[in-house]
mmCIF file of C-alpha atoms and ligand atoms in Angstrom:
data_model
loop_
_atom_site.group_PDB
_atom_site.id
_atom_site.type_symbol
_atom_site.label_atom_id
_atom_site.label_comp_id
_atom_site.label_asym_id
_atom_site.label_seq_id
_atom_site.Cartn_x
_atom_site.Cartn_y
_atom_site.Cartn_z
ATOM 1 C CA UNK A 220 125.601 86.706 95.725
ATOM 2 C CA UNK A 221 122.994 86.165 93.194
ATOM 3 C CA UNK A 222 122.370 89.359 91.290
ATOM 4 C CA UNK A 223 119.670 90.842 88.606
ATOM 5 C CA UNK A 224 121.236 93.709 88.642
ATOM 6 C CA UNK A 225 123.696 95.341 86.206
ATOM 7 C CA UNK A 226 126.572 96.355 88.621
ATOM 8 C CA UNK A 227 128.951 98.455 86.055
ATOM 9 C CA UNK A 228 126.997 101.517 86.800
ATOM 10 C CA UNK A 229 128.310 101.440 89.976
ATOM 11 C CA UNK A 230 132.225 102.006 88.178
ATOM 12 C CA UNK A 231 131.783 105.648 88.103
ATOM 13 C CA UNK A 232 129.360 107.867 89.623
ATOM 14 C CA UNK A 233 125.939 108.066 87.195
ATOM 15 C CA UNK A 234 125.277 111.494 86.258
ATOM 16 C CA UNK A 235 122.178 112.449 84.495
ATOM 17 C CA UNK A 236 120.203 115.196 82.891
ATOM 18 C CA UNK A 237 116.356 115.815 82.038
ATOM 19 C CA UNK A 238 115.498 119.030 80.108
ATOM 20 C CA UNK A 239 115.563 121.695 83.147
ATOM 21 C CA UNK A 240 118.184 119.822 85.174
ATOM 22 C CA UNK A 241 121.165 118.092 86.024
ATOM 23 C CA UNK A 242 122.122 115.261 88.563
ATOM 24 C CA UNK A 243 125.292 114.542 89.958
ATOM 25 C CA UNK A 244 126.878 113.189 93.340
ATOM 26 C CA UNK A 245 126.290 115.300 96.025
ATOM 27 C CA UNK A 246 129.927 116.912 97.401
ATOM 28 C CA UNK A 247 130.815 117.527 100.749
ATOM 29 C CA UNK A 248 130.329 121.474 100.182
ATOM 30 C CA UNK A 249 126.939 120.589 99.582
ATOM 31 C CA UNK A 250 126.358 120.376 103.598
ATOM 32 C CA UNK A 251 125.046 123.452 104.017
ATOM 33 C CA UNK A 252 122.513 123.167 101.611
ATOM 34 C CA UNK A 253 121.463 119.477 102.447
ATOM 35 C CA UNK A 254 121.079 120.946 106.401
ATOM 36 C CA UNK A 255 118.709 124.226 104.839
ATOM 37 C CA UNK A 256 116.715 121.426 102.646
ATOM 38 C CA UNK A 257 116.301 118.985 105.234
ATOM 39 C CA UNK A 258 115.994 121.228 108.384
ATOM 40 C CA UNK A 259 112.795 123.108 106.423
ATOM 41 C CA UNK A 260 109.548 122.346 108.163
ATOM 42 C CA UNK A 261 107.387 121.924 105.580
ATOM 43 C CA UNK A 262 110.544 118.975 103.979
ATOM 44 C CA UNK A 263 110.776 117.136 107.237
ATOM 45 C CA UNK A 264 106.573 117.314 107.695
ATOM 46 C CA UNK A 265 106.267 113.767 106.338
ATOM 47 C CA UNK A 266 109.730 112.375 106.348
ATOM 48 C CA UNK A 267 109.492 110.625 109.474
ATOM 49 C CA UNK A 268 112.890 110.648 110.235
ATOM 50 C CA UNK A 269 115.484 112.346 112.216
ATOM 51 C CA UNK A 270 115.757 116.033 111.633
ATOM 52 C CA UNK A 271 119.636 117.522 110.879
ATOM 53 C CA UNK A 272 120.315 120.085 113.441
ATOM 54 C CA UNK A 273 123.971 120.615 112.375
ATOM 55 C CA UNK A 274 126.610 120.742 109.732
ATOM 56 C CA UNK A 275 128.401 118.222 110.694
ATOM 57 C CA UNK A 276 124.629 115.984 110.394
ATOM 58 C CA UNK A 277 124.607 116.479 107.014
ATOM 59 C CA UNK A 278 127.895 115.832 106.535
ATOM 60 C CA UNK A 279 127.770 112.374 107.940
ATOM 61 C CA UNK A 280 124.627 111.755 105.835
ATOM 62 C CA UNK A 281 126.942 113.003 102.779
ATOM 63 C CA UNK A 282 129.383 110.170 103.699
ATOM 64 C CA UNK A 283 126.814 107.386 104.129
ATOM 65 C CA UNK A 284 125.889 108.555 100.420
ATOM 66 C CA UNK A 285 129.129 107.921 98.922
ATOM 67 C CA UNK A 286 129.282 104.875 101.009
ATOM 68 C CA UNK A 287 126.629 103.263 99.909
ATOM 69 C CA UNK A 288 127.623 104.165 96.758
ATOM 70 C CA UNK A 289 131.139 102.302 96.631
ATOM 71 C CA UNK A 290 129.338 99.341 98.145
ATOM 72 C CA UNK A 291 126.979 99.047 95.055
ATOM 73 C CA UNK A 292 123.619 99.504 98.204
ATOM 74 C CA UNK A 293 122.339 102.844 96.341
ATOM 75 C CA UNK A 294 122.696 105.712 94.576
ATOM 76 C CA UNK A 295 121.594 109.553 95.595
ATOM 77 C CA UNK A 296 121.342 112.548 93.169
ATOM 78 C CA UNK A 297 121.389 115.937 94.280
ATOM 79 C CA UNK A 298 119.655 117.855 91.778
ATOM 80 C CA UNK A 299 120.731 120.902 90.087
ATOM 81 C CA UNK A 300 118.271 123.769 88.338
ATOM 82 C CA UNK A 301 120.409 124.499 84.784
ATOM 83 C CA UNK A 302 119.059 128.196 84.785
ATOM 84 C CA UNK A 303 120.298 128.828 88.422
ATOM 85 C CA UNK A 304 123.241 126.293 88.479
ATOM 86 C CA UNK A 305 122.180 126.080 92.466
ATOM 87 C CA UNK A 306 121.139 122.554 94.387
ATOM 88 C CA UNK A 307 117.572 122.402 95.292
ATOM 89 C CA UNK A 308 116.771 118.859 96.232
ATOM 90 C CA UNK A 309 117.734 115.191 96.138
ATOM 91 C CA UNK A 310 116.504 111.723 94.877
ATOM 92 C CA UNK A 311 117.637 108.313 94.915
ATOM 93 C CA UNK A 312 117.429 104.527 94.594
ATOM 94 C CA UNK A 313 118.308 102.910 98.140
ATOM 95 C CA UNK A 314 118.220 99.333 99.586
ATOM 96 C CA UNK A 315 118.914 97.794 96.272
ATOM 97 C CA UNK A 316 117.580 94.184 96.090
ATOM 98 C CA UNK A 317 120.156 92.831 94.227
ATOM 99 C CA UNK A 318 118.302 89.339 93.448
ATOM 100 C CA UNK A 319 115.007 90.457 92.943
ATOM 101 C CA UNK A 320 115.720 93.891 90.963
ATOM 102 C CA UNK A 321 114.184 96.023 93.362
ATOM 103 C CA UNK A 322 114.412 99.297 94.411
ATOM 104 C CA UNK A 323 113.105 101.575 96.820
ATOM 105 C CA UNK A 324 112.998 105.402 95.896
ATOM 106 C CA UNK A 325 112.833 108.618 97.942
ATOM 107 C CA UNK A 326 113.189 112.659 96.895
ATOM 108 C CA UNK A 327 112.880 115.836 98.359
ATOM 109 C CA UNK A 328 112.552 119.589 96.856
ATOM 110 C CA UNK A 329 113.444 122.858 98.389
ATOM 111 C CA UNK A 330 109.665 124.273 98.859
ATOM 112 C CA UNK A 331 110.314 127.535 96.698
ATOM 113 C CA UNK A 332 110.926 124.608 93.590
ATOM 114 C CA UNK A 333 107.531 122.687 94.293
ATOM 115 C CA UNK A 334 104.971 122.864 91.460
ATOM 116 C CA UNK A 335 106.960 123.779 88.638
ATOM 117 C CA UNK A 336 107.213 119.848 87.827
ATOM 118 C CA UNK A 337 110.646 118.959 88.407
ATOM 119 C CA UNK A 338 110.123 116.120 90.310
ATOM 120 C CA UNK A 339 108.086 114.593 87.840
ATOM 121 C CA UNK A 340 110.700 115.184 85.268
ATOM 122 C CA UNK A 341 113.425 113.843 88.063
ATOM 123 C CA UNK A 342 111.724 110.832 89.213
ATOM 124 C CA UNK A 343 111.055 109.968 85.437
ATOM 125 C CA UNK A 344 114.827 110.203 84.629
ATOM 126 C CA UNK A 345 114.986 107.872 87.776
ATOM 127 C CA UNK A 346 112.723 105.369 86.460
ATOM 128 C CA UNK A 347 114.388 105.403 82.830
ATOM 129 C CA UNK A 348 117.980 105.028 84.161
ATOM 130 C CA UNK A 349 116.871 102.260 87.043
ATOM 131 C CA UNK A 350 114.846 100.351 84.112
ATOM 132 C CA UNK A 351 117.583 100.824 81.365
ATOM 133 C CA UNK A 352 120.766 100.691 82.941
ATOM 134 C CA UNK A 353 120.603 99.441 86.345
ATOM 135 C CA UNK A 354 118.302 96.476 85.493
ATOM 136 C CA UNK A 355 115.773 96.412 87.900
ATOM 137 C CA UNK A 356 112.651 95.026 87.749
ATOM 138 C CA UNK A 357 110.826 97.422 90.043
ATOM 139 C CA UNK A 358 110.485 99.664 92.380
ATOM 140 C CA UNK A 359 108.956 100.460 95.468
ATOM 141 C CA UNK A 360 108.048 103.819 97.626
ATOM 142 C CA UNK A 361 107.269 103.807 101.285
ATOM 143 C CA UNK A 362 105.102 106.889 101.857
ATOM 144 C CA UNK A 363 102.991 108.603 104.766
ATOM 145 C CA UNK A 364 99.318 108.615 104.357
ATOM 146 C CA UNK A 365 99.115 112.191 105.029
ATOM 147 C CA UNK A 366 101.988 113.456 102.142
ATOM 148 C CA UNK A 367 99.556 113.937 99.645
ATOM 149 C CA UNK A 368 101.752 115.743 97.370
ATOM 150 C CA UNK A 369 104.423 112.783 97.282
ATOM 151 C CA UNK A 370 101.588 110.421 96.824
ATOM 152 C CA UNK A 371 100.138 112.602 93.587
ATOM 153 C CA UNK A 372 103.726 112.573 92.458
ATOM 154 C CA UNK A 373 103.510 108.369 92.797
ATOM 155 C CA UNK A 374 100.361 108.156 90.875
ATOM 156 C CA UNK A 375 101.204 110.613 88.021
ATOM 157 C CA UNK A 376 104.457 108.646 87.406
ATOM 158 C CA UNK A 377 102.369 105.196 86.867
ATOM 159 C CA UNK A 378 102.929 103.787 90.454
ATOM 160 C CA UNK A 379 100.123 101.617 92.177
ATOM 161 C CA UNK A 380 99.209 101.637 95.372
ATOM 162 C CA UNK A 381 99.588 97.894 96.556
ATOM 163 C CA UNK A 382 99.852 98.276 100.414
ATOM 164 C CA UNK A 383 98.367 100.253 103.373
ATOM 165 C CA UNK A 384 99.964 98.868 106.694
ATOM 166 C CA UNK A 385 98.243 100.104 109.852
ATOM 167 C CA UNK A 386 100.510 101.668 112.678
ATOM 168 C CA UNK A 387 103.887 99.920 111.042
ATOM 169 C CA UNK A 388 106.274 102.918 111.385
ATOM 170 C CA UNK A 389 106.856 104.166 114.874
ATOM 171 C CA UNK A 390 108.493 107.410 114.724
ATOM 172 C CA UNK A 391 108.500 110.441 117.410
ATOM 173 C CA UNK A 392 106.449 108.884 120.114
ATOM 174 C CA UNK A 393 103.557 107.757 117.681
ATOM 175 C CA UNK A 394 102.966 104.800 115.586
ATOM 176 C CA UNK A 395 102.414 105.953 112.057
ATOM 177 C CA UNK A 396 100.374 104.092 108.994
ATOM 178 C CA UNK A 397 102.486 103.622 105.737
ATOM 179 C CA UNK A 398 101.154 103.453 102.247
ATOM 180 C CA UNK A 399 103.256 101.048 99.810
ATOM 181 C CA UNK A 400 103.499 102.020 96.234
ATOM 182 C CA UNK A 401 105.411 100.405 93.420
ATOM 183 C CA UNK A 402 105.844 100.179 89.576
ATOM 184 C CA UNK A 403 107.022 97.336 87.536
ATOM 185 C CA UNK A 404 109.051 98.000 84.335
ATOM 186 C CA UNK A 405 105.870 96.407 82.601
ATOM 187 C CA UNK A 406 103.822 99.182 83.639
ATOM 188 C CA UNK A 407 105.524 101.550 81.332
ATOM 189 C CA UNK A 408 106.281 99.599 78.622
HETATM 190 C C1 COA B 226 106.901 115.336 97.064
HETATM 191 C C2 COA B 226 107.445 116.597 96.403
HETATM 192 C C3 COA B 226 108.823 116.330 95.835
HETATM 193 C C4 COA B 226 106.488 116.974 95.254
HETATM 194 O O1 COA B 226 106.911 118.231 94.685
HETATM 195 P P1 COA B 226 106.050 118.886 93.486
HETATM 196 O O2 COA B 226 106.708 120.102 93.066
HETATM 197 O O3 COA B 226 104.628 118.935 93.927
HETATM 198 O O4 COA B 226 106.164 117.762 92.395
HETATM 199 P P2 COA B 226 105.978 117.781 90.832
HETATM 200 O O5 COA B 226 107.273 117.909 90.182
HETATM 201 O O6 COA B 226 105.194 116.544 90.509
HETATM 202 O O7 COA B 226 105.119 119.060 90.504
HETATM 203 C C5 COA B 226 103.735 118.926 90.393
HETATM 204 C C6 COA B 226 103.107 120.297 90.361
HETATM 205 O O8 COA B 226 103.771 121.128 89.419
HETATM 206 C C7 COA B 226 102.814 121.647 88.486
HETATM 207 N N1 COA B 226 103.552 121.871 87.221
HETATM 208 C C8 COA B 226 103.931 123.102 86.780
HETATM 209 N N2 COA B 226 104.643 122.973 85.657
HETATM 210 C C9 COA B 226 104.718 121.654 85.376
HETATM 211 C C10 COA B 226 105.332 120.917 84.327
HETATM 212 N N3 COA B 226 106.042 121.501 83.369
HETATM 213 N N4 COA B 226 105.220 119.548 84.357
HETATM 214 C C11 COA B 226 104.527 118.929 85.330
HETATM 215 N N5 COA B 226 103.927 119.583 86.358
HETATM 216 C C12 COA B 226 104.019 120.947 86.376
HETATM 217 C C13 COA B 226 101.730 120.611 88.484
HETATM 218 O O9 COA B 226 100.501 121.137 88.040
HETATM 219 C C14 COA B 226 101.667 120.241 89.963
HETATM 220 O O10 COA B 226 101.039 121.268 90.686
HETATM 221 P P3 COA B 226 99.857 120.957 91.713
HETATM 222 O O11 COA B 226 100.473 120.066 92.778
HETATM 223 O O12 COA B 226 99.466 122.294 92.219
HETATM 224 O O13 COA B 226 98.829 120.251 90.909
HETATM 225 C C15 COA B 226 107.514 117.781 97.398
HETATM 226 O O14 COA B 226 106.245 118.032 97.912
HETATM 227 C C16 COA B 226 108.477 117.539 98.569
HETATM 228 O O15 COA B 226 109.694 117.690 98.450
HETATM 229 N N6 COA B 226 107.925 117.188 99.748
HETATM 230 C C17 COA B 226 108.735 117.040 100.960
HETATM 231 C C18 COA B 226 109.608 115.816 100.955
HETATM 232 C C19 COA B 226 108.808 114.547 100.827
HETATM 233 O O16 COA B 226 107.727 114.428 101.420
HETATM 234 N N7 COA B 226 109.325 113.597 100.052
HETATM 235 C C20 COA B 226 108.676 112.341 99.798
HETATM 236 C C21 COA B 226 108.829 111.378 100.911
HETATM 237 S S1 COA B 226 107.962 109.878 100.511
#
């Protein structure tokens, strides 16, 4: 298959660090703590997507990490605060377009972490490492009109808005409008 991409990061598992964090694999202990992050109301408000209701949920989404991991698809972080050495949140790069160096992002934050900026210093250690190492050309983020705070994050970080599809997404009995952001390496250059 044609590729853009640089595929040796996908030999051992990426770790990375910013100045108030660390990011590593998520492990299968982590279940509990991916069920409390994902199972929080004011998390799942905008996620549109299937809510864990048990452990073994978030185990199976644990798996389908790794997996897509060992098949070179996408790579998710769990993120780690250094001064509590606890997990409180996740990011990643999934549905890697191999040819066309693209990728699509997506993070979440325990709510007792939100406005302290770590996900501004996550999703920049993101962008660096997808730029730098992985290759890609750019990336994309596939957002709900109403998450304001994940679209301020999206701005801040250099990301344009270059899409608003009307009633694309049809999730929990409703048909939902999406807002398409992305960011070439260009842009930060
Ligand atoms: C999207 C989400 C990660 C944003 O979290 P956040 O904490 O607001 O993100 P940031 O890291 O950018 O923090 C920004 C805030 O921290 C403040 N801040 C404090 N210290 C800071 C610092 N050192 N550097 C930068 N910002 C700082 C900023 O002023 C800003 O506050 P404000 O929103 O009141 O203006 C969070 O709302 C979330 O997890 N939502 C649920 C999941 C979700 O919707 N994910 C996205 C799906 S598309």
């Amino acid at each position: 298959m044609e590729t853009q991409i640089n595929e040796q990061v996908f030999e051992t598992f990426p770790k990375l660090e910013s100045e108030r964090l660390f990011f590593r694999a998520y492990k299968k202990s982590d279940a509990q703590t991916l069920l409390n992050l994902r199972s929080h109301a004011a998390v799942s408000k905008y996620m549109d997507t299937s809510i864990p209701k048990h452990i073994e949920d978030t185990k199976k989404r644990i798996e389908g990490y790794h997996n897509a991991f060992d098949e070179n698809k996408g790579i998710t972080w769990a993120i780690i605060e250094k001064s509590s050495n606890i997990p409180i949140g996740d990011f990643g790069i999934w549905q890697i377009d191999k040819k066309n160096a693209r990728g699509e992002i997506g993070y979440i934050l325990h709510p007792d972490f939100w406005g302290k900026g770590y996900m501004t210093e996550t999703i920049n250690t993101l962008i660096r490492f997808g730029f730098n190492d992985l290759n890609l050309h750019s990336y994309t983020a596939n957002v709900n009109t109403e998450n304001e705070n994940s679209k301020a994050l999206l701005l801040k970080l250099g990301f344009k808005l270059e899409a608003y599809f009307r009633e694309n997404f049809y999730y929990d009995g409703q048909f939902l409008d999406s807002e398409i952001y992305c960011l070439l390496k260009s842009d930060i250059e």
